[in-house]
mmCIF file of N, CA and C in Angstrom:
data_model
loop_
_atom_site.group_PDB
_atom_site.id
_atom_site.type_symbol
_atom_site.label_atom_id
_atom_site.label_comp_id
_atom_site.label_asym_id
_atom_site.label_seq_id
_atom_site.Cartn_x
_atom_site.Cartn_y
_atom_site.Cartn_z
ATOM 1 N N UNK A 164 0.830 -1.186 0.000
ATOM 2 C CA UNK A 164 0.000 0.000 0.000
ATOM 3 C C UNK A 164 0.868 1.240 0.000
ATOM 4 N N UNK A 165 0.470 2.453 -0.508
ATOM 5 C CA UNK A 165 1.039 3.600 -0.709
ATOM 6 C C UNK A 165 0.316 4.743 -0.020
ATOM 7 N N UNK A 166 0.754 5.364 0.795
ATOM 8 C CA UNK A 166 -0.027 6.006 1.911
ATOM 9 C C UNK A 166 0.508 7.715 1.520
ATOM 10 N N UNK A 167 0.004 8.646 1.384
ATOM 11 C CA UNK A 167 0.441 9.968 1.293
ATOM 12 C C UNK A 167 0.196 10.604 2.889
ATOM 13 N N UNK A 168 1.109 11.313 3.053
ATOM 14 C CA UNK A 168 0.627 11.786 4.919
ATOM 15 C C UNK A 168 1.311 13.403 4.821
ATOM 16 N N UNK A 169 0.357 14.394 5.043
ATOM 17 C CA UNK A 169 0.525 15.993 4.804
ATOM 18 C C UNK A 169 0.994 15.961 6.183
ATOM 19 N N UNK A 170 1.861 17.888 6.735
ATOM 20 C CA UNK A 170 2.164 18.033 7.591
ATOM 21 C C UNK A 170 2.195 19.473 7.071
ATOM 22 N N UNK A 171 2.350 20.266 8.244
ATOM 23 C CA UNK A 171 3.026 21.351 7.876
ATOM 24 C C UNK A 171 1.538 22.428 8.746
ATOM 25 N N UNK A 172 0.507 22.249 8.173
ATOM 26 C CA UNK A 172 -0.223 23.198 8.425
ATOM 27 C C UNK A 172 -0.727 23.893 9.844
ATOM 28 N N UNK A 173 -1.552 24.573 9.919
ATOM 29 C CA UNK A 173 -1.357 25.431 11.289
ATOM 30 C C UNK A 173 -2.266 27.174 11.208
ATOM 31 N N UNK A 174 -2.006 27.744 11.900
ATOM 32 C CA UNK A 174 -2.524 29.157 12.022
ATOM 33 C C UNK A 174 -1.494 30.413 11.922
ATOM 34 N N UNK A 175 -1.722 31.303 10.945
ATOM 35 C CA UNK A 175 -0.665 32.289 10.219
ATOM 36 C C UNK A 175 -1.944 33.445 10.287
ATOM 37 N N UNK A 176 -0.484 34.651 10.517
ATOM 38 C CA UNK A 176 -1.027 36.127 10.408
ATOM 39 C C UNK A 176 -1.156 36.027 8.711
ATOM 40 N N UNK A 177 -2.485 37.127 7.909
ATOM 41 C CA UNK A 177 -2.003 37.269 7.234
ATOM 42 C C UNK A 177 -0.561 38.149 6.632
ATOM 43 N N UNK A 178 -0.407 37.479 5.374
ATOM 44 C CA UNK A 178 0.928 38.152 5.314
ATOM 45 C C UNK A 178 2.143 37.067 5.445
ATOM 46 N N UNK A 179 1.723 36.280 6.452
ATOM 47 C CA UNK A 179 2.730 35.195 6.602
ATOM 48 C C UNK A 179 2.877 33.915 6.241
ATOM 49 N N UNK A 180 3.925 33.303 5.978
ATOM 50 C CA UNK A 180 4.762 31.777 5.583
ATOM 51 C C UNK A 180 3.981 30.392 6.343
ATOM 52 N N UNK A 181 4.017 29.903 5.116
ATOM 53 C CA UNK A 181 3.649 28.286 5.451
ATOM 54 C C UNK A 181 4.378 27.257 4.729
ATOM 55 N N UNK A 182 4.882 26.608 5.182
ATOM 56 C CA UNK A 182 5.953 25.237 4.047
ATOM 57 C C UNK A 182 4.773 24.038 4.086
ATOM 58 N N UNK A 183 4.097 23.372 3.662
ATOM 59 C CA UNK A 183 3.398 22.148 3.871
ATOM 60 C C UNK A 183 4.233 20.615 3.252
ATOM 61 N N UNK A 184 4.204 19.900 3.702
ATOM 62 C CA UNK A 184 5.032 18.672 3.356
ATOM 63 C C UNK A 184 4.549 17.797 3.122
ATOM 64 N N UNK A 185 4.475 16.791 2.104
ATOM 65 C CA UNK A 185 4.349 15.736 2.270
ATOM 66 C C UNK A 185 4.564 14.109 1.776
ATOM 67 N N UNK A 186 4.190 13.558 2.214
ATOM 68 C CA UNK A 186 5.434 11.926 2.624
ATOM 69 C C UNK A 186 4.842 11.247 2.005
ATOM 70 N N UNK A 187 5.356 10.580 0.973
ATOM 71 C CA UNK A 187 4.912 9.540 0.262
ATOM 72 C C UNK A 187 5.275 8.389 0.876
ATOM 73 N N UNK A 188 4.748 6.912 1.568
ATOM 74 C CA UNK A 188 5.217 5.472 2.073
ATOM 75 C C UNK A 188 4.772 4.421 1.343
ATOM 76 N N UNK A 189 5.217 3.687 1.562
ATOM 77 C CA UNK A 189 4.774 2.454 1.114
ATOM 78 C C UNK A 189 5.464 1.714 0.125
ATOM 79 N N UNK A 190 5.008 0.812 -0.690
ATOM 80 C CA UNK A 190 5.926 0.460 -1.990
ATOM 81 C C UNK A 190 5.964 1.045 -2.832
ATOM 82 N N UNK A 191 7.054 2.340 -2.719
ATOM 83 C CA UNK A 191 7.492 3.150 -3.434
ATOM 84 C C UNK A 191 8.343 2.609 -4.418
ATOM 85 N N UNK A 192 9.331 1.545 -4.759
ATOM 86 C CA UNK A 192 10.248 1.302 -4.894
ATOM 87 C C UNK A 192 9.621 0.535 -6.708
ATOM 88 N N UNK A 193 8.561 -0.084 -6.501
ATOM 89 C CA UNK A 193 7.998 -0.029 -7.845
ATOM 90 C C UNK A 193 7.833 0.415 -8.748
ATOM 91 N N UNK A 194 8.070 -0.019 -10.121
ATOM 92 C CA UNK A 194 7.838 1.104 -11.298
ATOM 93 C C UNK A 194 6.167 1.577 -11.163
ATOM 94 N N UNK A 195 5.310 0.720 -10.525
ATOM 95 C CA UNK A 195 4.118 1.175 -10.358
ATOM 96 C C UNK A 195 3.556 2.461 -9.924
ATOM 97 N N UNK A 196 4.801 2.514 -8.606
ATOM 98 C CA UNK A 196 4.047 3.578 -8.142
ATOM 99 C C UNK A 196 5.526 4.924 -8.785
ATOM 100 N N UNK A 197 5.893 4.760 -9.414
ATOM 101 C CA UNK A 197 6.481 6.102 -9.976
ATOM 102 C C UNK A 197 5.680 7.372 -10.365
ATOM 103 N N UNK A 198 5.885 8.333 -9.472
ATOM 104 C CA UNK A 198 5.243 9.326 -9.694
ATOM 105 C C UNK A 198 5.202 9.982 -11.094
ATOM 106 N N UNK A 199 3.962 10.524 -11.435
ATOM 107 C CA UNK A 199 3.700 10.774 -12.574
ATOM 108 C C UNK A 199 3.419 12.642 -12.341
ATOM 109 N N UNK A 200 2.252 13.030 -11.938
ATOM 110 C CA UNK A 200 2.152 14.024 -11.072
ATOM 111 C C UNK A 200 2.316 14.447 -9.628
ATOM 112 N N UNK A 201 2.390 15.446 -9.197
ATOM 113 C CA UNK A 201 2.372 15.304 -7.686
ATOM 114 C C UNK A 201 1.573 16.906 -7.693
ATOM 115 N N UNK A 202 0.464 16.904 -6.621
ATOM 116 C CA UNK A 202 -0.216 17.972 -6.559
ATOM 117 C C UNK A 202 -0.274 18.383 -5.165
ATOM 118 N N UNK A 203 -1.028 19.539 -5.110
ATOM 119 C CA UNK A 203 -1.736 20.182 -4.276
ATOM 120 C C UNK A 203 -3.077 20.520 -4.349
ATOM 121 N N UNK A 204 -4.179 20.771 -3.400
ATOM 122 C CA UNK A 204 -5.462 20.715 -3.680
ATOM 123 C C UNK A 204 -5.778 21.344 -2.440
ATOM 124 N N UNK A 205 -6.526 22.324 -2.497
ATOM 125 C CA UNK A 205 -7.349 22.738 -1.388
ATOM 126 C C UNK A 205 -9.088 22.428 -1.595
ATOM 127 N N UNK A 206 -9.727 23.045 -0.171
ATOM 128 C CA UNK A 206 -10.880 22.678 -0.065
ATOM 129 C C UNK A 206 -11.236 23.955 1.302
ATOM 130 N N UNK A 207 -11.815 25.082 0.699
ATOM 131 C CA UNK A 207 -12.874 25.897 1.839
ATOM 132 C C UNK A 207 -14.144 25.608 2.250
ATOM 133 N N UNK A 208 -14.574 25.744 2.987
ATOM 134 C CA UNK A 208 -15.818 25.493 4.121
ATOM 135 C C UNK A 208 -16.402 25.715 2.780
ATOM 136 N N UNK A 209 -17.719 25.139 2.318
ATOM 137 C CA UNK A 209 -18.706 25.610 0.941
ATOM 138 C C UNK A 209 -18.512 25.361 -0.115
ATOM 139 N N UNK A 210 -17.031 25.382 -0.751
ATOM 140 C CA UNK A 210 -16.697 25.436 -1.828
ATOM 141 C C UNK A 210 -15.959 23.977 -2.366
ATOM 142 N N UNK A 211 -15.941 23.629 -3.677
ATOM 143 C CA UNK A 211 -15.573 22.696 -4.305
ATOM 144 C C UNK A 211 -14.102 22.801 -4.269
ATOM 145 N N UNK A 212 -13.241 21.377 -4.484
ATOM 146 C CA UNK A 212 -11.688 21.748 -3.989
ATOM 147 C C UNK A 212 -11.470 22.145 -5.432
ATOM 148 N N UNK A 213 -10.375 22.331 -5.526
ATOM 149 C CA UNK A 213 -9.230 23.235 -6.195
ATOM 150 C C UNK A 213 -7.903 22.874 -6.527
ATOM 151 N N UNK A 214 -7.455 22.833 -7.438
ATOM 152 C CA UNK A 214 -6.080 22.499 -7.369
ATOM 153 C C UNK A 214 -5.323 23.897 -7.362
ATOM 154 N N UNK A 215 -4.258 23.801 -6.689
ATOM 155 C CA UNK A 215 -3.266 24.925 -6.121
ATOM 156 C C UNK A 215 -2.031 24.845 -6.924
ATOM 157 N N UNK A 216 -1.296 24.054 -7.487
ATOM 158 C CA UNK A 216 -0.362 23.722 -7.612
ATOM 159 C C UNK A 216 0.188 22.381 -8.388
ATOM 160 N N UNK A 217 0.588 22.107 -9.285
ATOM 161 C CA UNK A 217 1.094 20.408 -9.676
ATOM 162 C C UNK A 217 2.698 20.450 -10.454
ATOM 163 N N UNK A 218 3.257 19.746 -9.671
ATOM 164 C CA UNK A 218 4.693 19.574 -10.499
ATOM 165 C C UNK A 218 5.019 18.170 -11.199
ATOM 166 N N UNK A 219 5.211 18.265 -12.210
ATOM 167 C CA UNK A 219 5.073 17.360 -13.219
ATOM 168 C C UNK A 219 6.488 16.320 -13.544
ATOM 169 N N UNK A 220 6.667 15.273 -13.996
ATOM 170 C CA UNK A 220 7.954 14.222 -13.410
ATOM 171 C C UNK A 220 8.703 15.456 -14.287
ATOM 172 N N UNK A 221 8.338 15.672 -15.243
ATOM 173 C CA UNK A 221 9.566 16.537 -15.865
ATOM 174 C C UNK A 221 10.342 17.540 -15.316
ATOM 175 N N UNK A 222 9.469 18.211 -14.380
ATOM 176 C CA UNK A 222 9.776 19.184 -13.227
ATOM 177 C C UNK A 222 9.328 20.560 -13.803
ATOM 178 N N UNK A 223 8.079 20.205 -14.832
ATOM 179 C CA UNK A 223 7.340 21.687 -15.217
ATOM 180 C C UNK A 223 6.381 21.832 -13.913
ATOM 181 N N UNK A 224 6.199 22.574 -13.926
ATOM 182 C CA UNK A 224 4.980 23.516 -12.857
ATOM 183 C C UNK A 224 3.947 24.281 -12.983
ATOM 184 N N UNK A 225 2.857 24.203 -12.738
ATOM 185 C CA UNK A 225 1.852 24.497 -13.162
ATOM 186 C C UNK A 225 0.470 25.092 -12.043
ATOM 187 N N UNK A 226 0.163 26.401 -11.371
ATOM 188 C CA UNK A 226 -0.253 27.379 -10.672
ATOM 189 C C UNK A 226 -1.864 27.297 -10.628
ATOM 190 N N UNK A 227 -2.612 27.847 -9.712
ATOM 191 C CA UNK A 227 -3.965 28.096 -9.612
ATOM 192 C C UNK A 227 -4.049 29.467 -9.816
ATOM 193 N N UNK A 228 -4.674 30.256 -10.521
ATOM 194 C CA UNK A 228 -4.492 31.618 -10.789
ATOM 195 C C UNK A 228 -4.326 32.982 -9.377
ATOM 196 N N UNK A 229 -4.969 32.417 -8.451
ATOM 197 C CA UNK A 229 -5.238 32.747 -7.358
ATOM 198 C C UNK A 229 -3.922 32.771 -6.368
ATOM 199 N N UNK A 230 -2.748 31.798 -6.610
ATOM 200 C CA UNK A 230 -1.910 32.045 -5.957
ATOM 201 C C UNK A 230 -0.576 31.900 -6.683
ATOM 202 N N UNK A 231 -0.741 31.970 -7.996
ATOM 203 C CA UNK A 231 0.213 32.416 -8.918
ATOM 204 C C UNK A 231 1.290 33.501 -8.228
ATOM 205 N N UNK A 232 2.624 33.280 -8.337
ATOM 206 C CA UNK A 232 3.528 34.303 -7.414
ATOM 207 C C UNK A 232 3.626 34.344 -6.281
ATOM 208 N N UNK A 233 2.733 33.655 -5.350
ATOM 209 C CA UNK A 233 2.965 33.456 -3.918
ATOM 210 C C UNK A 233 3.261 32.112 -3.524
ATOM 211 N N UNK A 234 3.037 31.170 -4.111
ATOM 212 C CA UNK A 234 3.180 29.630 -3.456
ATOM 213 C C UNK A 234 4.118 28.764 -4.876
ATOM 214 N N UNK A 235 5.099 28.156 -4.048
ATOM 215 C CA UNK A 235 5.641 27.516 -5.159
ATOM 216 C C UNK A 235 5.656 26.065 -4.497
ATOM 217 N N UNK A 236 5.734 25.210 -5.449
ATOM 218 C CA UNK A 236 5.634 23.589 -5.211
ATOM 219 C C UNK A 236 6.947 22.744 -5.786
ATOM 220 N N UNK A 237 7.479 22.278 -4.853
ATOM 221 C CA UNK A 237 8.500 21.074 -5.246
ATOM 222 C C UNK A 237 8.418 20.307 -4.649
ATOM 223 N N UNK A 238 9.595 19.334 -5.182
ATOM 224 C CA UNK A 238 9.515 17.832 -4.631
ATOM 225 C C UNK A 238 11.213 17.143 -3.869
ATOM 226 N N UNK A 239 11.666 16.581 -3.934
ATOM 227 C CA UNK A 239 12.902 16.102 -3.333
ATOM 228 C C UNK A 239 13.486 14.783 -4.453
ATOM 229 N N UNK A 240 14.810 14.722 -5.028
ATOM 230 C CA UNK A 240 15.279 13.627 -5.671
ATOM 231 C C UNK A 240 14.312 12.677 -6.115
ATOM 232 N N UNK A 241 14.636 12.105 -5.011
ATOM 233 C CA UNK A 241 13.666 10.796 -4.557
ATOM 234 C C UNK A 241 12.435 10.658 -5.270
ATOM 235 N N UNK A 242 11.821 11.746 -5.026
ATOM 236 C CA UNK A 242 10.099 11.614 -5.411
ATOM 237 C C UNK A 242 9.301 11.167 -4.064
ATOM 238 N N UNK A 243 9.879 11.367 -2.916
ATOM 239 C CA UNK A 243 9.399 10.622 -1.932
ATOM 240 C C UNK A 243 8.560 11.745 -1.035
ATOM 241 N N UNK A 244 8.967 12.381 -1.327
ATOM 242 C CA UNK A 244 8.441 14.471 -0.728
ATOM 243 C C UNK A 244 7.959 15.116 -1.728
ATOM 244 N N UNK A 245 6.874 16.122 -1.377
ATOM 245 C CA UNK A 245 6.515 17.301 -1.896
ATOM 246 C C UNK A 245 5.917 18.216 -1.157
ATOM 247 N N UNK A 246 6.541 19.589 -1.403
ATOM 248 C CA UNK A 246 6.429 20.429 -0.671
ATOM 249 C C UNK A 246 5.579 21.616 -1.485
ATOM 250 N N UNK A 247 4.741 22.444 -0.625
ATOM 251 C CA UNK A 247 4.625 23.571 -1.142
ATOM 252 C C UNK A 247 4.984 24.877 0.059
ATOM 253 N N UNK A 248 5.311 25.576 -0.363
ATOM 254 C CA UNK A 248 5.803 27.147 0.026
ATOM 255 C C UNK A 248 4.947 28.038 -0.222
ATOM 256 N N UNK A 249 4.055 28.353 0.826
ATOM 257 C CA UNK A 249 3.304 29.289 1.006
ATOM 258 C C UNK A 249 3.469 30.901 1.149
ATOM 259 N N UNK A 250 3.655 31.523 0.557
ATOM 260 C CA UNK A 250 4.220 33.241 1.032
ATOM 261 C C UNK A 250 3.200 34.082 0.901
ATOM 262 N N UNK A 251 2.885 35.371 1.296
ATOM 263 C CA UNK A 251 1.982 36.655 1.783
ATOM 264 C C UNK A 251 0.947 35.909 1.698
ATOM 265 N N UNK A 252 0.761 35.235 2.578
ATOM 266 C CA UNK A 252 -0.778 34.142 2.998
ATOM 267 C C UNK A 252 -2.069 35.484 3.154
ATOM 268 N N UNK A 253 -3.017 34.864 2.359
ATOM 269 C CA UNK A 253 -4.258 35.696 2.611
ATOM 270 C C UNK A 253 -5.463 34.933 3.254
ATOM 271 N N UNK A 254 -6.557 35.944 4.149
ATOM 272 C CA UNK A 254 -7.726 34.942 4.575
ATOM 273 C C UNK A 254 -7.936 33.943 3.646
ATOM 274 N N UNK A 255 -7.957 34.573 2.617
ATOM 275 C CA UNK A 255 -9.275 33.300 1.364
ATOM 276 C C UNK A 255 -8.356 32.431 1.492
ATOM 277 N N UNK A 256 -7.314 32.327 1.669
ATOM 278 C CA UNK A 256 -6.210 30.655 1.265
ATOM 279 C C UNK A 256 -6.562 29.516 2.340
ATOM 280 N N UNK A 257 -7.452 29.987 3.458
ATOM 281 C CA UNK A 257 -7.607 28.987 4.377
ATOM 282 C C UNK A 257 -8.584 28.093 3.634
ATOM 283 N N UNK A 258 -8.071 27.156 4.171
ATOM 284 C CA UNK A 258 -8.896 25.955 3.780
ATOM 285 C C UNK A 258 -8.332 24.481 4.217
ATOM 286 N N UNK A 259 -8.302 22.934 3.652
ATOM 287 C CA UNK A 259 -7.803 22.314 3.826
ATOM 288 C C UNK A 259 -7.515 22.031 2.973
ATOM 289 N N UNK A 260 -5.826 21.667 3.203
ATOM 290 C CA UNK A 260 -4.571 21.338 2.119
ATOM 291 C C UNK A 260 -4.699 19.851 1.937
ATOM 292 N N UNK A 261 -5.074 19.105 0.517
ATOM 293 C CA UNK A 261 -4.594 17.978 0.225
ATOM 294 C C UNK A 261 -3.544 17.538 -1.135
ATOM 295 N N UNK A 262 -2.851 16.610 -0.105
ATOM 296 C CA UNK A 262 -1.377 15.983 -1.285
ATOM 297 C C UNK A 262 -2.540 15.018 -2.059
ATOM 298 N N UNK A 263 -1.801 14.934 -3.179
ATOM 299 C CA UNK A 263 -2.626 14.529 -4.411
ATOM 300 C C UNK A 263 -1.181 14.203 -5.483
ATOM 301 N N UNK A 264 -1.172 12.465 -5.739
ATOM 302 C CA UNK A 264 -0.347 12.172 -6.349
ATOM 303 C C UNK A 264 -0.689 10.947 -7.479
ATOM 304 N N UNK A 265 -0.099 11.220 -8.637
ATOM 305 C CA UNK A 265 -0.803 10.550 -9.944
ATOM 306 C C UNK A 265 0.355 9.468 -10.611
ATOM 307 N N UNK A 266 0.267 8.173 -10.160
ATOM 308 C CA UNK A 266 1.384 7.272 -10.215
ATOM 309 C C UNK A 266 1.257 7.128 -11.437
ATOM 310 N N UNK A 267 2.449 6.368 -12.269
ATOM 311 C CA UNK A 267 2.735 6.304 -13.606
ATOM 312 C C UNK A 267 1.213 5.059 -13.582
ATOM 313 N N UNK A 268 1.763 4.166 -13.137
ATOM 314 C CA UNK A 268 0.654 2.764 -13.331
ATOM 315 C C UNK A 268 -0.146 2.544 -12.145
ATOM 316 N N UNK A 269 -0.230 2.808 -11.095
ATOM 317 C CA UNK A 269 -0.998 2.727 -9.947
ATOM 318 C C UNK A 269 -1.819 3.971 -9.480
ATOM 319 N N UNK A 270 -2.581 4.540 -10.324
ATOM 320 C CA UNK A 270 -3.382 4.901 -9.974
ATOM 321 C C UNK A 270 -3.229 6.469 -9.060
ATOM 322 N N UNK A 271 -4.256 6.908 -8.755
ATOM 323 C CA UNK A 271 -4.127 7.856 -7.755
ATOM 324 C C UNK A 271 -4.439 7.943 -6.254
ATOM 325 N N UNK A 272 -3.518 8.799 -5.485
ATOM 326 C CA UNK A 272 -3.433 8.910 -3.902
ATOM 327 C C UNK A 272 -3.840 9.733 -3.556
ATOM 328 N N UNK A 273 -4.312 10.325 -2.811
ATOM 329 C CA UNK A 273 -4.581 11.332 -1.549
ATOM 330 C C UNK A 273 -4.462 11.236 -0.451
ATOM 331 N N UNK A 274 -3.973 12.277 0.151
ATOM 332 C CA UNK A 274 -3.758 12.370 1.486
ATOM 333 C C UNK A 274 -4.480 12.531 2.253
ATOM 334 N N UNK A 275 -4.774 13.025 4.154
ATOM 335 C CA UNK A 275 -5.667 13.175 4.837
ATOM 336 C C UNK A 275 -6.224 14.725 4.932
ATOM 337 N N UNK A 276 -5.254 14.885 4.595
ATOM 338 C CA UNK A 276 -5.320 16.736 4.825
ATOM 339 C C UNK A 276 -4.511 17.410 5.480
ATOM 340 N N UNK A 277 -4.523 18.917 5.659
ATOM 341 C CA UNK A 277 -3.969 19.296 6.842
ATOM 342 C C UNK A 277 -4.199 21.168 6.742
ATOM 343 N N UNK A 278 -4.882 21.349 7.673
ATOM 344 C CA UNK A 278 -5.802 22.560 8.054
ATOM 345 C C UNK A 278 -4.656 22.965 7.677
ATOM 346 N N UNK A 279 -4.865 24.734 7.044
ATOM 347 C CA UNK A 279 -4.026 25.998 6.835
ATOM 348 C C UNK A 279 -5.569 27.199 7.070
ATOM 349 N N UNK A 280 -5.251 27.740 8.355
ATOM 350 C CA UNK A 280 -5.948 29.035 8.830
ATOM 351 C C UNK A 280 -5.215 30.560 8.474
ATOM 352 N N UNK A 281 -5.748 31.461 7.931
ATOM 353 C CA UNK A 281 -4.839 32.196 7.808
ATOM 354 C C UNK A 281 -6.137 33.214 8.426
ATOM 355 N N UNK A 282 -5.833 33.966 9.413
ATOM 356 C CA UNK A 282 -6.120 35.001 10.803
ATOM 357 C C UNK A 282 -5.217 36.105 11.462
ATOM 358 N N UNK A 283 -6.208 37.247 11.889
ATOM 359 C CA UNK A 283 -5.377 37.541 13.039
ATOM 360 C C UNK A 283 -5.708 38.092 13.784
#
């Protein structure tokens, strides 16, 4: 099994930094689960989720218009991490953050989530 597990999130002034992380496990080691995409996805109280962010095996990158210039997304060697970098955080960005990953042959993952409040 291949388990995605977010971290990172929490409560920010606006204006301020968030790194979110997250961990790819399991039988990684398969050509199966070779990452194909690796995303980001939010979800606000009401609203339908969203994609935020996706970095592609090639290592193109690709933005939600909304946080174009403030949040950038990478990953680590491996493929075993992906991160996004949150900067001049605004109310509307709260929501819940999900990792979202698109294996070459196995299919797709999601993670559990992980609250991002932005307050002050």
């Amino acid at each position: 099994q291949v388990q995605l597990v977010e971290s990172g999130g929490g409560l920010v002034q606006p204006g301020g930094s968030l790194r979110l992380s997250c961990a790819i496990s399991g039988n990684i080691q398969s050509p199966t689960f070779s990452p194909s995409f690796m995303s980001w996805y939010r979800q606000a109280p009401g609203k339908q989720r969203e994609l935020v962010a996706t970095i592609a095996r090639s290592g193109s990158t690709n933005y939600g218009d909304s946080v174009q210039g403030r949040f950038t997304i990478s990953r680590d060697l491996a493929e075993t991490m992906v991160y996004l970098q949150m900067n001049s955080l605004k109310p509307e960005d709260t929501a819940v953050y999900y990792c979202n990953v698109r294996f070459l042959l196995g299919g797709v993952r999601w993670g559990q989530g992980t609250q991002v409040t932005v307050s002050s």
